[in-house]
Structures are given as C-alpha cells and as structure tokens.
Amino acid sequence: MRRNDREITDSREILSIVNECKVIRLAMLDEQGLPYIIPLNFGYRFADGVFTFYCHSAREGRKLELLRRDPRVSFEMDCRGELQSADHACGYGYYYASVIGSGTAELIEGAEKLDALSALMHHMAGREDTFTEEQARGVAVLAIRVKLLSAKAKKH
C-alpha cells in the first residue's frame, strides 16, 4: 500500500467500515478479458478473521455466465465520503474509508444460502429474517470467498 499512513489493519475498524457500506462493487473478467464491474447490495459473515460477502441476484444473466467461466473476482466498497475544501485548488481532497480485495465467487445452495439471505437482510435492513427453501428458490446467491483484503481511510 502506497499510503501506509492511511492503512487500517484493526479488524474492529475494518468491520466498522464494512458495516457502513451498503454497496459492494464486484469486478470480473468478460469474454474478451476486459473488466466488468457491477454494484450490488450485500451481507456478510466474519469468522476466524475472514470475510465472506453475500450478494443476491437474478438466477440468470451476464454476471452469472462470467462467474461460471472464471470465478475470480475483485471487489471494492467505500463510505464516509466528504469533500475536503481549501483556499486553493491543489489543497482540496476527499475524506473516505474503503475496503478492497479479491477472492472467488460461487453460487451457493441449501443452509448456507438461507443463512446468506439472512445476513444480507441484517446488513441492509437491520433485521434478522429467516427464509424458507421456497423463498430462496427465486434468487441466486453468490458467496464471495475473500482471499485478500485491505482497508484504508483518509480521516478528518
């Protein structure tokens, strides 16, 4: 990381950033090897120092086709955005907190899918709903298995 002074390594602070973020931008490679990125709402589980992010989706579409071909992904989320003003143009900046990383994405089923939908609802709406198999059949759920993750912030 180029700006070591902005790096965040404390897991509680990283969790705080993830909790504030409501959109994860998921990047994958398209058919020509070009980046394809989409914003998604997400939920997550954090166990033994490792994140798994969950996103729901339609059961078909370009995203799923690309992930079936190559499950490797990168992701980004950010929050706390605020313009830092100054007396002159070169003094301007931007306050933020962000998390970036990479891993693999896979379609999940069964108990993990039901838990993932509950995690997504909890993160997005603050509710811990439970889902039935019948309800879950209507959507695809991706588990993003995080391999690398870093966080940084420019604070006030």
Tab-separated table of C-alpha atoms in Angstrom:
chain	number	residue	atom	x	y	z
A	1	MET	CA	0.000	0.000	0.000
A	2	ARG	CA	1.494	3.289	-1.099
A	3	ARG	CA	-0.067	5.392	1.691
A	4	ASN	CA	0.871	3.433	4.821
A	5	ASP	CA	-0.405	6.321	6.943
A	6	ARG	CA	-3.954	5.550	5.752
A	7	GLU	CA	-3.818	1.764	6.095
A	8	ILE	CA	-6.255	0.161	8.537
A	9	THR	CA	-5.341	-3.216	9.999
A	10	ASP	CA	-7.500	-3.371	13.124
A	11	SER	CA	-10.308	-5.860	12.419
A	12	ARG	CA	-12.812	-3.881	14.532
A	13	GLU	CA	-12.206	-0.766	12.449
A	14	ILE	CA	-12.474	-2.757	9.206
A	15	LEU	CA	-15.776	-4.222	10.452
A	16	SER	CA	-16.968	-0.697	11.185
A	17	ILE	CA	-16.264	0.349	7.592
A	18	VAL	CA	-17.955	-2.751	6.149
A	19	ASN	CA	-20.991	-2.113	8.360
A	20	GLU	CA	-21.330	1.432	6.994
A	21	CYS	CA	-21.011	0.410	3.348
A	22	LYS	CA	-24.180	-0.720	1.611
A	23	VAL	CA	-22.831	-1.368	-1.902
A	24	ILE	CA	-20.041	-3.687	-2.971
A	25	ARG	CA	-18.656	-3.256	-6.468
A	26	LEU	CA	-17.837	-6.655	-7.889
A	27	ALA	CA	-15.352	-6.907	-10.750
A	28	MET	CA	-14.862	-9.908	-13.011
A	29	LEU	CA	-13.453	-10.543	-16.461
A	30	ASP	CA	-15.709	-10.588	-19.509
A	31	GLU	CA	-15.447	-12.744	-22.618
A	32	GLN	CA	-12.664	-10.569	-24.084
A	33	GLY	CA	-10.696	-10.473	-20.829
A	34	LEU	CA	-11.874	-6.923	-20.090
A	35	PRO	CA	-13.026	-5.816	-16.632
A	36	TYR	CA	-16.769	-5.944	-15.997
A	37	ILE	CA	-17.915	-4.302	-12.756
A	38	ILE	CA	-21.327	-4.129	-11.124
A	39	PRO	CA	-22.661	-2.586	-7.905
A	40	LEU	CA	-24.538	-4.953	-5.590
A	41	ASN	CA	-26.098	-4.801	-2.159
A	42	PHE	CA	-24.501	-7.292	0.195
A	43	GLY	CA	-24.462	-9.030	3.527
A	44	TYR	CA	-21.553	-10.772	5.155
A	45	ARG	CA	-20.236	-13.126	7.784
A	46	PHE	CA	-16.917	-12.590	9.552
A	47	ALA	CA	-15.429	-15.676	11.206
A	48	ASP	CA	-11.883	-16.505	12.273
A	49	GLY	CA	-10.629	-13.227	10.807
A	50	VAL	CA	-12.033	-13.961	7.320
A	51	PHE	CA	-14.901	-12.274	5.477
A	52	THR	CA	-17.432	-13.950	3.233
A	53	PHE	CA	-19.630	-11.472	1.379
A	54	TYR	CA	-23.045	-12.500	0.064
A	55	CYS	CA	-24.977	-10.966	-2.832
A	56	HIS	CA	-28.301	-11.985	-4.308
A	57	SER	CA	-29.035	-11.931	-7.990
A	58	ALA	CA	-31.414	-12.994	-10.693
A	59	ARG	CA	-30.988	-16.682	-11.493
A	60	GLU	CA	-29.592	-15.899	-14.942
A	61	GLY	CA	-27.677	-13.150	-16.679
A	62	ARG	CA	-24.270	-11.944	-17.747
A	63	LYS	CA	-22.787	-11.816	-14.249
A	64	LEU	CA	-23.524	-15.482	-13.576
A	65	GLU	CA	-22.313	-16.524	-17.025
A	66	LEU	CA	-18.995	-14.746	-16.443
A	67	LEU	CA	-18.574	-16.221	-12.965
A	68	ARG	CA	-19.229	-19.736	-14.235
A	69	ARG	CA	-16.381	-19.241	-16.715
A	70	ASP	CA	-13.994	-17.661	-14.206
A	71	PRO	CA	-14.916	-17.345	-10.521
A	72	ARG	CA	-12.050	-14.974	-9.680
A	73	VAL	CA	-13.281	-11.552	-8.575
A	74	SER	CA	-12.110	-8.290	-7.118
A	75	PHE	CA	-14.292	-6.014	-5.032
A	76	GLU	CA	-14.448	-2.511	-3.603
A	77	MET	CA	-16.681	-0.692	-1.144
A	78	ASP	CA	-16.397	2.799	0.270
A	79	CYS	CA	-18.150	5.169	2.645
A	80	ARG	CA	-17.608	8.298	4.757
A	81	GLY	CA	-17.150	10.389	1.633
A	82	GLU	CA	-16.818	14.103	2.201
A	83	LEU	CA	-15.114	16.844	0.227
A	84	GLN	CA	-12.142	18.471	1.933
A	85	SER	CA	-12.160	22.107	0.830
A	86	ALA	CA	-9.250	24.531	0.827
A	87	ASP	CA	-8.340	28.072	-0.177
A	88	HIS	CA	-6.730	26.871	-3.421
A	89	ALA	CA	-7.484	24.075	-5.886
A	90	CYS	CA	-4.436	21.946	-5.066
A	91	GLY	CA	-5.415	21.890	-1.396
A	92	TYR	CA	-8.691	20.079	-1.998
A	93	GLY	CA	-9.016	16.413	-1.107
A	94	TYR	CA	-11.576	13.832	-0.146
A	95	TYR	CA	-12.203	12.070	3.166
A	96	TYR	CA	-13.200	8.402	2.798
A	97	ALA	CA	-12.935	4.882	4.140
A	98	SER	CA	-12.647	1.932	1.781
A	99	VAL	CA	-12.156	-1.808	1.622
A	100	ILE	CA	-10.791	-3.597	-1.424
A	101	GLY	CA	-9.887	-7.185	-2.053
A	102	SER	CA	-10.090	-10.276	-4.164
A	103	GLY	CA	-11.268	-13.847	-3.946
A	104	THR	CA	-13.611	-16.227	-5.677
A	105	ALA	CA	-17.375	-16.145	-6.143
A	106	GLU	CA	-19.576	-19.204	-6.140
A	107	LEU	CA	-23.284	-19.901	-6.290
A	108	ILE	CA	-24.462	-21.408	-3.030
A	109	GLU	CA	-27.482	-23.509	-2.066
A	110	GLY	CA	-29.013	-25.133	0.979
A	111	ALA	CA	-28.434	-23.953	4.531
A	112	GLU	CA	-25.646	-21.558	3.537
A	113	LYS	CA	-27.938	-19.854	1.023
A	114	LEU	CA	-30.636	-19.374	3.670
A	115	ASP	CA	-28.058	-18.015	6.136
A	116	ALA	CA	-26.640	-15.729	3.428
A	117	LEU	CA	-30.067	-14.235	2.728
A	118	SER	CA	-30.492	-13.603	6.462
A	119	ALA	CA	-27.041	-11.955	6.591
A	120	LEU	CA	-27.950	-9.768	3.620
A	121	MET	CA	-31.222	-8.690	5.219
A	122	HIS	CA	-29.485	-7.989	8.521
A	123	HIS	CA	-26.806	-5.838	6.895
A	124	MET	CA	-29.119	-3.904	4.586
A	125	ALA	CA	-32.218	-3.501	6.763
A	126	GLY	CA	-31.073	-4.259	10.313
A	127	ARG	CA	-33.453	-7.246	10.539
A	128	GLU	CA	-32.575	-10.890	11.081
A	129	ASP	CA	-35.243	-12.530	8.930
A	130	THR	CA	-35.337	-16.242	8.203
A	131	PHE	CA	-36.040	-17.616	4.757
A	132	THR	CA	-37.635	-20.808	3.521
A	133	GLU	CA	-36.275	-23.006	0.735
A	134	GLU	CA	-39.248	-21.942	-1.381
A	135	GLN	CA	-38.434	-18.246	-0.946
A	136	ALA	CA	-34.762	-18.882	-1.694
A	137	ARG	CA	-35.544	-20.703	-4.959
A	138	GLY	CA	-36.455	-17.402	-6.600
A	139	VAL	CA	-32.960	-15.915	-6.424
A	140	ALA	CA	-29.352	-16.849	-6.955
A	141	VAL	CA	-26.968	-16.144	-4.085
A	142	LEU	CA	-23.244	-15.614	-4.511
A	143	ALA	CA	-20.700	-16.219	-1.789
A	144	ILE	CA	-17.565	-14.152	-2.289
A	145	ARG	CA	-14.803	-16.079	-0.515
A	146	VAL	CA	-12.272	-13.399	0.356
A	147	LYS	CA	-8.612	-14.289	-0.130
A	148	LEU	CA	-7.043	-10.806	0.109
A	149	LEU	CA	-8.466	-7.723	1.794
A	150	SER	CA	-7.112	-4.302	2.669
A	151	ALA	CA	-8.665	-1.190	4.106
A	152	LYS	CA	-7.679	2.438	4.284
A	153	ALA	CA	-9.125	5.797	5.179
A	154	LYS	CA	-8.404	9.479	4.963
A	155	LYS	CA	-9.785	10.805	8.207
A	156	HIS	CA	-10.579	14.317	9.396
